Amino acid sequence: MDDERPIGWWVKRLDALLEEALDSVVAAEGLTRRHWQVLHSLAGGVDQEADVVAALAGFSGDALGVVADLAARGWVDRRRAGLVQLTADGVAAHDRVSRAVGRVHRHTADGLSRQEYERTVLVLTRMVENVERALGRG
């Protein structure tokens, strides 16, 4: 019976499904998740190549290689040394992918009230803090 599965199973299952859904969304634009992370960072105001690399340091892959690929697509302007910014086409691409990512987020919360969603996040946050504390990290 599914109700008897432990929370860890549900967390892993949700994570896997979210990863699959987001990978599908970015792949529809011919992108990887790393492309999306770079596009989103640039749309958020990051304009130094070094800051793009720093912002994405926790993720695998070559951030500067992705910036170069986005520049080759005409989505990123790298004319000034060390500075990067989205072009008009890059802004349009970010907007398209952002809307699709937003749909994934909305589908994830279908049938949940705002309070239920917020409570779920609060509970998961507290559980993470509890485990971190038990491991001596908190």
Short mmCIF file of N, CA and C in Angstrom, two decimals:
data_model
loop_
_atom_site.label_atom_id
_atom_site.label_comp_id
_atom_site.label_asym_id
_atom_site.label_seq_id
_atom_site.Cartn_x
_atom_site.Cartn_y
_atom_site.Cartn_z
N MET A 1 0.84 -1.18 0.00
CA MET A 1 0.00 0.00 0.00
C MET A 1 0.89 1.24 0.00
N ASP A 2 0.61 2.22 -0.88
CA ASP A 2 1.43 3.42 -1.01
C ASP A 2 1.51 4.24 0.28
N ASP A 3 0.43 4.25 1.05
CA ASP A 3 0.41 5.06 2.27
C ASP A 3 1.46 4.62 3.28
N GLU A 4 1.95 3.39 3.14
CA GLU A 4 2.92 2.86 4.09
C GLU A 4 4.36 3.18 3.70
N ARG A 5 4.55 3.77 2.55
CA ARG A 5 5.92 4.12 2.14
C ARG A 5 6.44 5.24 3.01
N PRO A 6 7.74 5.19 3.34
CA PRO A 6 8.30 6.24 4.19
C PRO A 6 8.46 7.56 3.44
N ILE A 7 8.60 8.62 4.19
CA ILE A 7 8.71 9.94 3.58
C ILE A 7 9.89 10.04 2.62
N GLY A 8 10.98 9.35 2.95
CA GLY A 8 12.14 9.37 2.05
C GLY A 8 11.81 8.90 0.65
N TRP A 9 10.97 7.87 0.56
CA TRP A 9 10.56 7.37 -0.75
C TRP A 9 9.81 8.45 -1.51
N TRP A 10 8.87 9.12 -0.82
CA TRP A 10 8.07 10.16 -1.47
C TRP A 10 8.94 11.35 -1.90
N VAL A 11 9.89 11.72 -1.05
CA VAL A 11 10.77 12.84 -1.40
C VAL A 11 11.61 12.49 -2.62
N LYS A 12 12.17 11.29 -2.65
CA LYS A 12 12.97 10.86 -3.81
C LYS A 12 12.11 10.77 -5.07
N ARG A 13 10.91 10.24 -4.92
CA ARG A 13 10.01 10.11 -6.09
C ARG A 13 9.65 11.47 -6.64
N LEU A 14 9.29 12.40 -5.76
CA LEU A 14 8.96 13.75 -6.21
C LEU A 14 10.16 14.41 -6.87
N ASP A 15 11.33 14.28 -6.26
CA ASP A 15 12.54 14.86 -6.84
C ASP A 15 12.80 14.31 -8.24
N ALA A 16 12.69 13.00 -8.40
CA ALA A 16 12.93 12.38 -9.71
C ALA A 16 11.92 12.88 -10.75
N LEU A 17 10.66 12.99 -10.35
CA LEU A 17 9.64 13.46 -11.29
C LEU A 17 9.84 14.93 -11.65
N LEU A 18 10.22 15.75 -10.67
CA LEU A 18 10.49 17.17 -10.96
C LEU A 18 11.68 17.30 -11.91
N GLU A 19 12.73 16.54 -11.66
CA GLU A 19 13.90 16.56 -12.54
C GLU A 19 13.50 16.17 -13.96
N GLU A 20 12.71 15.11 -14.09
CA GLU A 20 12.26 14.65 -15.40
C GLU A 20 11.43 15.72 -16.11
N ALA A 21 10.50 16.33 -15.38
CA ALA A 21 9.63 17.35 -15.97
C ALA A 21 10.44 18.57 -16.40
N LEU A 22 11.36 19.01 -15.56
CA LEU A 22 12.16 20.19 -15.90
C LEU A 22 13.13 19.89 -17.04
N ASP A 23 13.71 18.69 -17.05
CA ASP A 23 14.58 18.31 -18.17
C ASP A 23 13.80 18.32 -19.47
N SER A 24 12.56 17.85 -19.43
CA SER A 24 11.72 17.82 -20.62
C SER A 24 11.41 19.23 -21.12
N VAL A 25 11.14 20.14 -20.19
CA VAL A 25 10.82 21.53 -20.54
C VAL A 25 12.00 22.19 -21.24
N VAL A 26 13.19 22.05 -20.67
CA VAL A 26 14.34 22.72 -21.28
C VAL A 26 14.77 22.03 -22.56
N ALA A 27 14.61 20.70 -22.62
CA ALA A 27 14.97 19.97 -23.84
C ALA A 27 14.10 20.39 -25.02
N ALA A 28 12.86 20.79 -24.74
CA ALA A 28 11.97 21.26 -25.80
C ALA A 28 12.52 22.49 -26.50
N GLU A 29 13.40 23.23 -25.82
CA GLU A 29 14.07 24.40 -26.40
C GLU A 29 15.47 24.06 -26.89
N GLY A 30 15.84 22.78 -26.84
CA GLY A 30 17.18 22.37 -27.25
C GLY A 30 18.24 22.75 -26.22
N LEU A 31 17.82 22.80 -24.95
CA LEU A 31 18.71 23.21 -23.87
C LEU A 31 18.91 22.09 -22.86
N THR A 32 19.91 22.29 -22.02
CA THR A 32 20.11 21.45 -20.85
C THR A 32 19.71 22.25 -19.62
N ARG A 33 19.64 21.58 -18.48
CA ARG A 33 19.33 22.31 -17.25
C ARG A 33 20.38 23.37 -16.97
N ARG A 34 21.64 23.11 -17.31
CA ARG A 34 22.71 24.09 -17.10
C ARG A 34 22.43 25.34 -17.94
N HIS A 35 21.97 25.17 -19.18
CA HIS A 35 21.60 26.32 -20.01
C HIS A 35 20.54 27.16 -19.29
N TRP A 36 19.52 26.47 -18.76
CA TRP A 36 18.46 27.17 -18.07
C TRP A 36 19.01 27.94 -16.87
N GLN A 37 19.89 27.31 -16.10
CA GLN A 37 20.45 27.97 -14.93
C GLN A 37 21.22 29.23 -15.32
N VAL A 38 21.98 29.15 -16.40
CA VAL A 38 22.73 30.33 -16.87
C VAL A 38 21.77 31.40 -17.37
N LEU A 39 20.80 31.02 -18.21
CA LEU A 39 19.82 31.99 -18.70
C LEU A 39 19.10 32.67 -17.54
N HIS A 40 18.70 31.89 -16.56
CA HIS A 40 17.94 32.44 -15.43
C HIS A 40 18.83 33.35 -14.58
N SER A 41 20.08 33.00 -14.41
CA SER A 41 21.00 33.86 -13.67
C SER A 41 21.19 35.19 -14.38
N LEU A 42 21.36 35.13 -15.69
CA LEU A 42 21.55 36.37 -16.46
C LEU A 42 20.28 37.21 -16.44
N ALA A 43 19.14 36.57 -16.53
CA ALA A 43 17.87 37.31 -16.48
C ALA A 43 17.66 37.94 -15.11
N GLY A 44 18.26 37.34 -14.09
CA GLY A 44 18.15 37.85 -12.73
C GLY A 44 19.10 38.97 -12.41
N GLY A 45 19.92 39.36 -13.37
CA GLY A 45 20.79 40.51 -13.17
C GLY A 45 22.27 40.21 -13.07
N VAL A 46 22.65 38.94 -13.07
CA VAL A 46 24.08 38.62 -13.06
C VAL A 46 24.66 39.06 -14.39
N ASP A 47 25.78 39.79 -14.36
CA ASP A 47 26.35 40.25 -15.62
C ASP A 47 27.86 40.03 -15.72
N GLN A 48 28.46 39.45 -14.73
CA GLN A 48 29.89 39.14 -14.76
C GLN A 48 30.04 37.64 -15.01
N GLU A 49 30.89 37.26 -15.96
CA GLU A 49 31.10 35.84 -16.20
C GLU A 49 31.53 35.12 -14.93
N ALA A 50 32.39 35.75 -14.15
CA ALA A 50 32.85 35.14 -12.90
C ALA A 50 31.69 34.91 -11.93
N ASP A 51 30.71 35.80 -11.92
CA ASP A 51 29.54 35.62 -11.04
C ASP A 51 28.65 34.49 -11.53
N VAL A 52 28.57 34.31 -12.85
CA VAL A 52 27.80 33.18 -13.40
C VAL A 52 28.44 31.88 -12.93
N VAL A 53 29.76 31.80 -13.05
CA VAL A 53 30.48 30.60 -12.63
C VAL A 53 30.28 30.37 -11.13
N ALA A 54 30.40 31.42 -10.33
CA ALA A 54 30.25 31.29 -8.87
C ALA A 54 28.83 30.87 -8.50
N ALA A 55 27.83 31.46 -9.16
CA ALA A 55 26.43 31.15 -8.84
C ALA A 55 26.10 29.69 -9.13
N LEU A 56 26.79 29.09 -10.08
CA LEU A 56 26.48 27.73 -10.49
C LEU A 56 27.55 26.74 -10.06
N ALA A 57 28.39 27.14 -9.12
CA ALA A 57 29.51 26.29 -8.70
C ALA A 57 29.06 24.97 -8.11
N GLY A 58 27.90 24.92 -7.50
CA GLY A 58 27.42 23.69 -6.88
C GLY A 58 26.86 22.67 -7.86
N PHE A 59 26.79 23.03 -9.13
CA PHE A 59 26.22 22.16 -10.14
C PHE A 59 27.32 21.64 -11.05
N SER A 60 27.10 20.47 -11.63
CA SER A 60 28.11 19.92 -12.53
C SER A 60 28.02 20.61 -13.89
N GLY A 61 29.12 20.57 -14.61
CA GLY A 61 29.15 21.13 -15.96
C GLY A 61 29.97 22.39 -16.04
N ASP A 62 30.19 22.81 -17.26
CA ASP A 62 31.05 23.95 -17.57
C ASP A 62 30.20 25.19 -17.85
N ALA A 63 30.07 26.06 -16.85
CA ALA A 63 29.23 27.25 -17.00
C ALA A 63 29.72 28.15 -18.13
N LEU A 64 31.03 28.33 -18.25
CA LEU A 64 31.54 29.20 -19.32
C LEU A 64 31.31 28.59 -20.69
N GLY A 65 31.37 27.27 -20.78
CA GLY A 65 31.05 26.60 -22.05
C GLY A 65 29.59 26.81 -22.43
N VAL A 66 28.72 26.81 -21.43
CA VAL A 66 27.30 27.06 -21.67
C VAL A 66 27.10 28.51 -22.10
N VAL A 67 27.79 29.44 -21.45
CA VAL A 67 27.71 30.85 -21.86
C VAL A 67 28.15 30.98 -23.31
N ALA A 68 29.23 30.31 -23.68
CA ALA A 68 29.71 30.35 -25.07
C ALA A 68 28.66 29.78 -26.03
N ASP A 69 28.01 28.70 -25.63
CA ASP A 69 26.97 28.11 -26.48
C ASP A 69 25.79 29.06 -26.63
N LEU A 70 25.39 29.69 -25.53
CA LEU A 70 24.28 30.65 -25.61
C LEU A 70 24.66 31.86 -26.46
N ALA A 71 25.92 32.26 -26.41
CA ALA A 71 26.39 33.36 -27.26
C ALA A 71 26.34 32.95 -28.73
N ALA A 72 26.73 31.70 -29.01
CA ALA A 72 26.68 31.20 -30.40
C ALA A 72 25.25 31.16 -30.93
N ARG A 73 24.29 30.97 -30.04
CA ARG A 73 22.88 30.98 -30.43
C ARG A 73 22.35 32.40 -30.63
N GLY A 74 23.14 33.39 -30.21
CA GLY A 74 22.71 34.78 -30.30
C GLY A 74 21.88 35.21 -29.11
N TRP A 75 21.91 34.43 -28.03
CA TRP A 75 21.11 34.74 -26.85
C TRP A 75 21.89 35.51 -25.78
N VAL A 76 23.20 35.50 -25.89
CA VAL A 76 24.05 36.18 -24.91
C VAL A 76 25.05 37.05 -25.66
N ASP A 77 25.22 38.25 -25.17
CA ASP A 77 26.21 39.20 -25.72
C ASP A 77 27.44 39.15 -24.82
N ARG A 78 28.61 38.88 -25.42
CA ARG A 78 29.87 38.83 -24.67
C ARG A 78 30.86 39.85 -25.24
N ARG A 79 30.40 40.93 -25.79
CA ARG A 79 31.30 41.87 -26.46
C ARG A 79 32.32 42.52 -25.54
N ARG A 80 31.95 42.75 -24.30
CA ARG A 80 32.90 43.36 -23.37
C ARG A 80 33.52 42.26 -22.51
N ALA A 81 34.83 42.33 -22.33
CA ALA A 81 35.56 41.29 -21.59
C ALA A 81 34.99 41.11 -20.19
N GLY A 82 34.63 39.86 -19.89
CA GLY A 82 34.16 39.51 -18.56
C GLY A 82 32.70 39.84 -18.29
N LEU A 83 32.06 40.57 -19.20
CA LEU A 83 30.65 40.95 -19.02
C LEU A 83 29.77 40.17 -19.98
N VAL A 84 28.63 39.75 -19.48
CA VAL A 84 27.67 39.02 -20.30
C VAL A 84 26.28 39.57 -20.03
N GLN A 85 25.46 39.54 -21.05
CA GLN A 85 24.07 39.94 -20.88
C GLN A 85 23.22 39.27 -21.93
N LEU A 86 21.96 39.11 -21.61
CA LEU A 86 21.04 38.51 -22.57
C LEU A 86 20.76 39.49 -23.69
N THR A 87 20.68 38.95 -24.89
CA THR A 87 20.22 39.74 -26.03
C THR A 87 18.69 39.72 -26.02
N ALA A 88 18.09 40.41 -26.96
CA ALA A 88 16.62 40.38 -27.06
C ALA A 88 16.14 38.95 -27.30
N ASP A 89 16.85 38.20 -28.15
CA ASP A 89 16.49 36.80 -28.39
C ASP A 89 16.68 35.97 -27.12
N GLY A 90 17.71 36.27 -26.34
CA GLY A 90 17.94 35.57 -25.08
C GLY A 90 16.84 35.86 -24.07
N VAL A 91 16.40 37.10 -24.02
CA VAL A 91 15.29 37.45 -23.12
C VAL A 91 14.03 36.70 -23.54
N ALA A 92 13.78 36.63 -24.83
CA ALA A 92 12.60 35.92 -25.33
C ALA A 92 12.69 34.42 -25.00
N ALA A 93 13.88 33.84 -25.17
CA ALA A 93 14.07 32.43 -24.84
C ALA A 93 13.87 32.20 -23.35
N HIS A 94 14.44 33.08 -22.53
CA HIS A 94 14.26 32.95 -21.08
C HIS A 94 12.78 33.03 -20.73
N ASP A 95 12.07 33.96 -21.32
CA ASP A 95 10.64 34.10 -21.02
C ASP A 95 9.86 32.84 -21.39
N ARG A 96 10.17 32.25 -22.55
CA ARG A 96 9.48 31.02 -22.98
C ARG A 96 9.73 29.89 -21.98
N VAL A 97 11.01 29.69 -21.65
CA VAL A 97 11.34 28.59 -20.75
C VAL A 97 10.80 28.87 -19.35
N SER A 98 10.86 30.12 -18.93
CA SER A 98 10.36 30.48 -17.61
C SER A 98 8.87 30.19 -17.48
N ARG A 99 8.11 30.47 -18.52
CA ARG A 99 6.67 30.16 -18.49
C ARG A 99 6.47 28.64 -18.39
N ALA A 100 7.26 27.87 -19.12
CA ALA A 100 7.14 26.41 -19.08
C ALA A 100 7.55 25.86 -17.71
N VAL A 101 8.60 26.40 -17.13
CA VAL A 101 9.03 25.98 -15.79
C VAL A 101 7.94 26.34 -14.78
N GLY A 102 7.34 27.51 -14.95
CA GLY A 102 6.25 27.92 -14.08
C GLY A 102 5.08 26.96 -14.15
N ARG A 103 4.79 26.44 -15.35
CA ARG A 103 3.71 25.46 -15.49
C ARG A 103 4.03 24.19 -14.70
N VAL A 104 5.29 23.75 -14.75
CA VAL A 104 5.70 22.57 -13.97
C VAL A 104 5.47 22.84 -12.48
N HIS A 105 5.87 24.01 -12.02
CA HIS A 105 5.68 24.35 -10.60
C HIS A 105 4.20 24.40 -10.24
N ARG A 106 3.38 24.97 -11.12
CA ARG A 106 1.95 25.03 -10.84
C ARG A 106 1.33 23.63 -10.82
N HIS A 107 1.74 22.78 -11.78
CA HIS A 107 1.21 21.41 -11.80
C HIS A 107 1.60 20.66 -10.53
N THR A 108 2.78 20.92 -10.03
CA THR A 108 3.24 20.27 -8.81
C THR A 108 2.32 20.59 -7.64
N ALA A 109 1.80 21.79 -7.61
CA ALA A 109 0.96 22.23 -6.49
C ALA A 109 -0.54 22.13 -6.79
N ASP A 110 -0.92 21.52 -7.92
CA ASP A 110 -2.35 21.36 -8.23
C ASP A 110 -3.08 20.71 -7.06
N GLY A 111 -4.23 21.24 -6.72
CA GLY A 111 -5.05 20.66 -5.67
C GLY A 111 -4.62 21.03 -4.26
N LEU A 112 -3.55 21.79 -4.13
CA LEU A 112 -3.09 22.23 -2.81
C LEU A 112 -3.46 23.70 -2.62
N SER A 113 -3.93 24.01 -1.44
CA SER A 113 -4.14 25.43 -1.13
C SER A 113 -2.77 26.06 -0.89
N ARG A 114 -2.72 27.37 -0.92
CA ARG A 114 -1.47 28.07 -0.62
C ARG A 114 -0.97 27.67 0.76
N GLN A 115 -1.90 27.56 1.71
CA GLN A 115 -1.52 27.20 3.08
C GLN A 115 -0.95 25.78 3.14
N GLU A 116 -1.55 24.84 2.38
CA GLU A 116 -1.03 23.47 2.37
C GLU A 116 0.37 23.43 1.78
N TYR A 117 0.57 24.16 0.70
CA TYR A 117 1.89 24.19 0.07
C TYR A 117 2.92 24.78 1.03
N GLU A 118 2.58 25.93 1.61
CA GLU A 118 3.50 26.58 2.54
C GLU A 118 3.78 25.69 3.75
N ARG A 119 2.77 25.01 4.24
CA ARG A 119 2.96 24.10 5.38
C ARG A 119 3.85 22.93 4.99
N THR A 120 3.68 22.41 3.79
CA THR A 120 4.53 21.31 3.32
C THR A 120 5.98 21.74 3.26
N VAL A 121 6.23 22.91 2.71
CA VAL A 121 7.60 23.43 2.64
C VAL A 121 8.16 23.63 4.04
N LEU A 122 7.34 24.17 4.94
CA LEU A 122 7.77 24.37 6.32
C LEU A 122 8.13 23.04 6.98
N VAL A 123 7.30 22.03 6.80
CA VAL A 123 7.55 20.71 7.39
C VAL A 123 8.83 20.11 6.82
N LEU A 124 9.00 20.17 5.51
CA LEU A 124 10.22 19.63 4.90
C LEU A 124 11.46 20.39 5.36
N THR A 125 11.34 21.70 5.48
CA THR A 125 12.46 22.51 5.98
C THR A 125 12.84 22.06 7.38
N ARG A 126 11.85 21.90 8.22
CA ARG A 126 12.11 21.49 9.60
C ARG A 126 12.75 20.10 9.65
N MET A 127 12.28 19.21 8.80
CA MET A 127 12.86 17.85 8.77
C MET A 127 14.31 17.89 8.33
N VAL A 128 14.62 18.70 7.32
CA VAL A 128 16.01 18.85 6.88
C VAL A 128 16.86 19.38 8.02
N GLU A 129 16.37 20.41 8.69
CA GLU A 129 17.11 20.98 9.83
C GLU A 129 17.32 19.93 10.93
N ASN A 130 16.31 19.11 11.19
CA ASN A 130 16.43 18.07 12.21
C ASN A 130 17.53 17.07 11.86
N VAL A 131 17.53 16.63 10.61
CA VAL A 131 18.54 15.64 10.19
C VAL A 131 19.92 16.28 10.19
N GLU A 132 20.02 17.53 9.70
CA GLU A 132 21.32 18.21 9.73
C GLU A 132 21.84 18.33 11.16
N ARG A 133 20.97 18.66 12.08
CA ARG A 133 21.36 18.78 13.49
C ARG A 133 21.82 17.42 14.02
N ALA A 134 21.08 16.38 13.69
CA ALA A 134 21.44 15.03 14.14
C ALA A 134 22.79 14.59 13.58
N LEU A 135 23.12 15.08 12.39
CA LEU A 135 24.41 14.77 11.78
C LEU A 135 25.52 15.71 12.23
N GLY A 136 25.17 16.65 13.12
CA GLY A 136 26.16 17.58 13.63
C GLY A 136 26.48 18.71 12.67
N ARG A 137 25.58 18.99 11.75
CA ARG A 137 25.79 20.06 10.76
C ARG A 137 24.98 21.30 11.07
N GLY A 138 24.16 21.26 12.09
CA GLY A 138 23.27 22.41 12.32
C GLY A 138 23.36 22.98 13.67
#
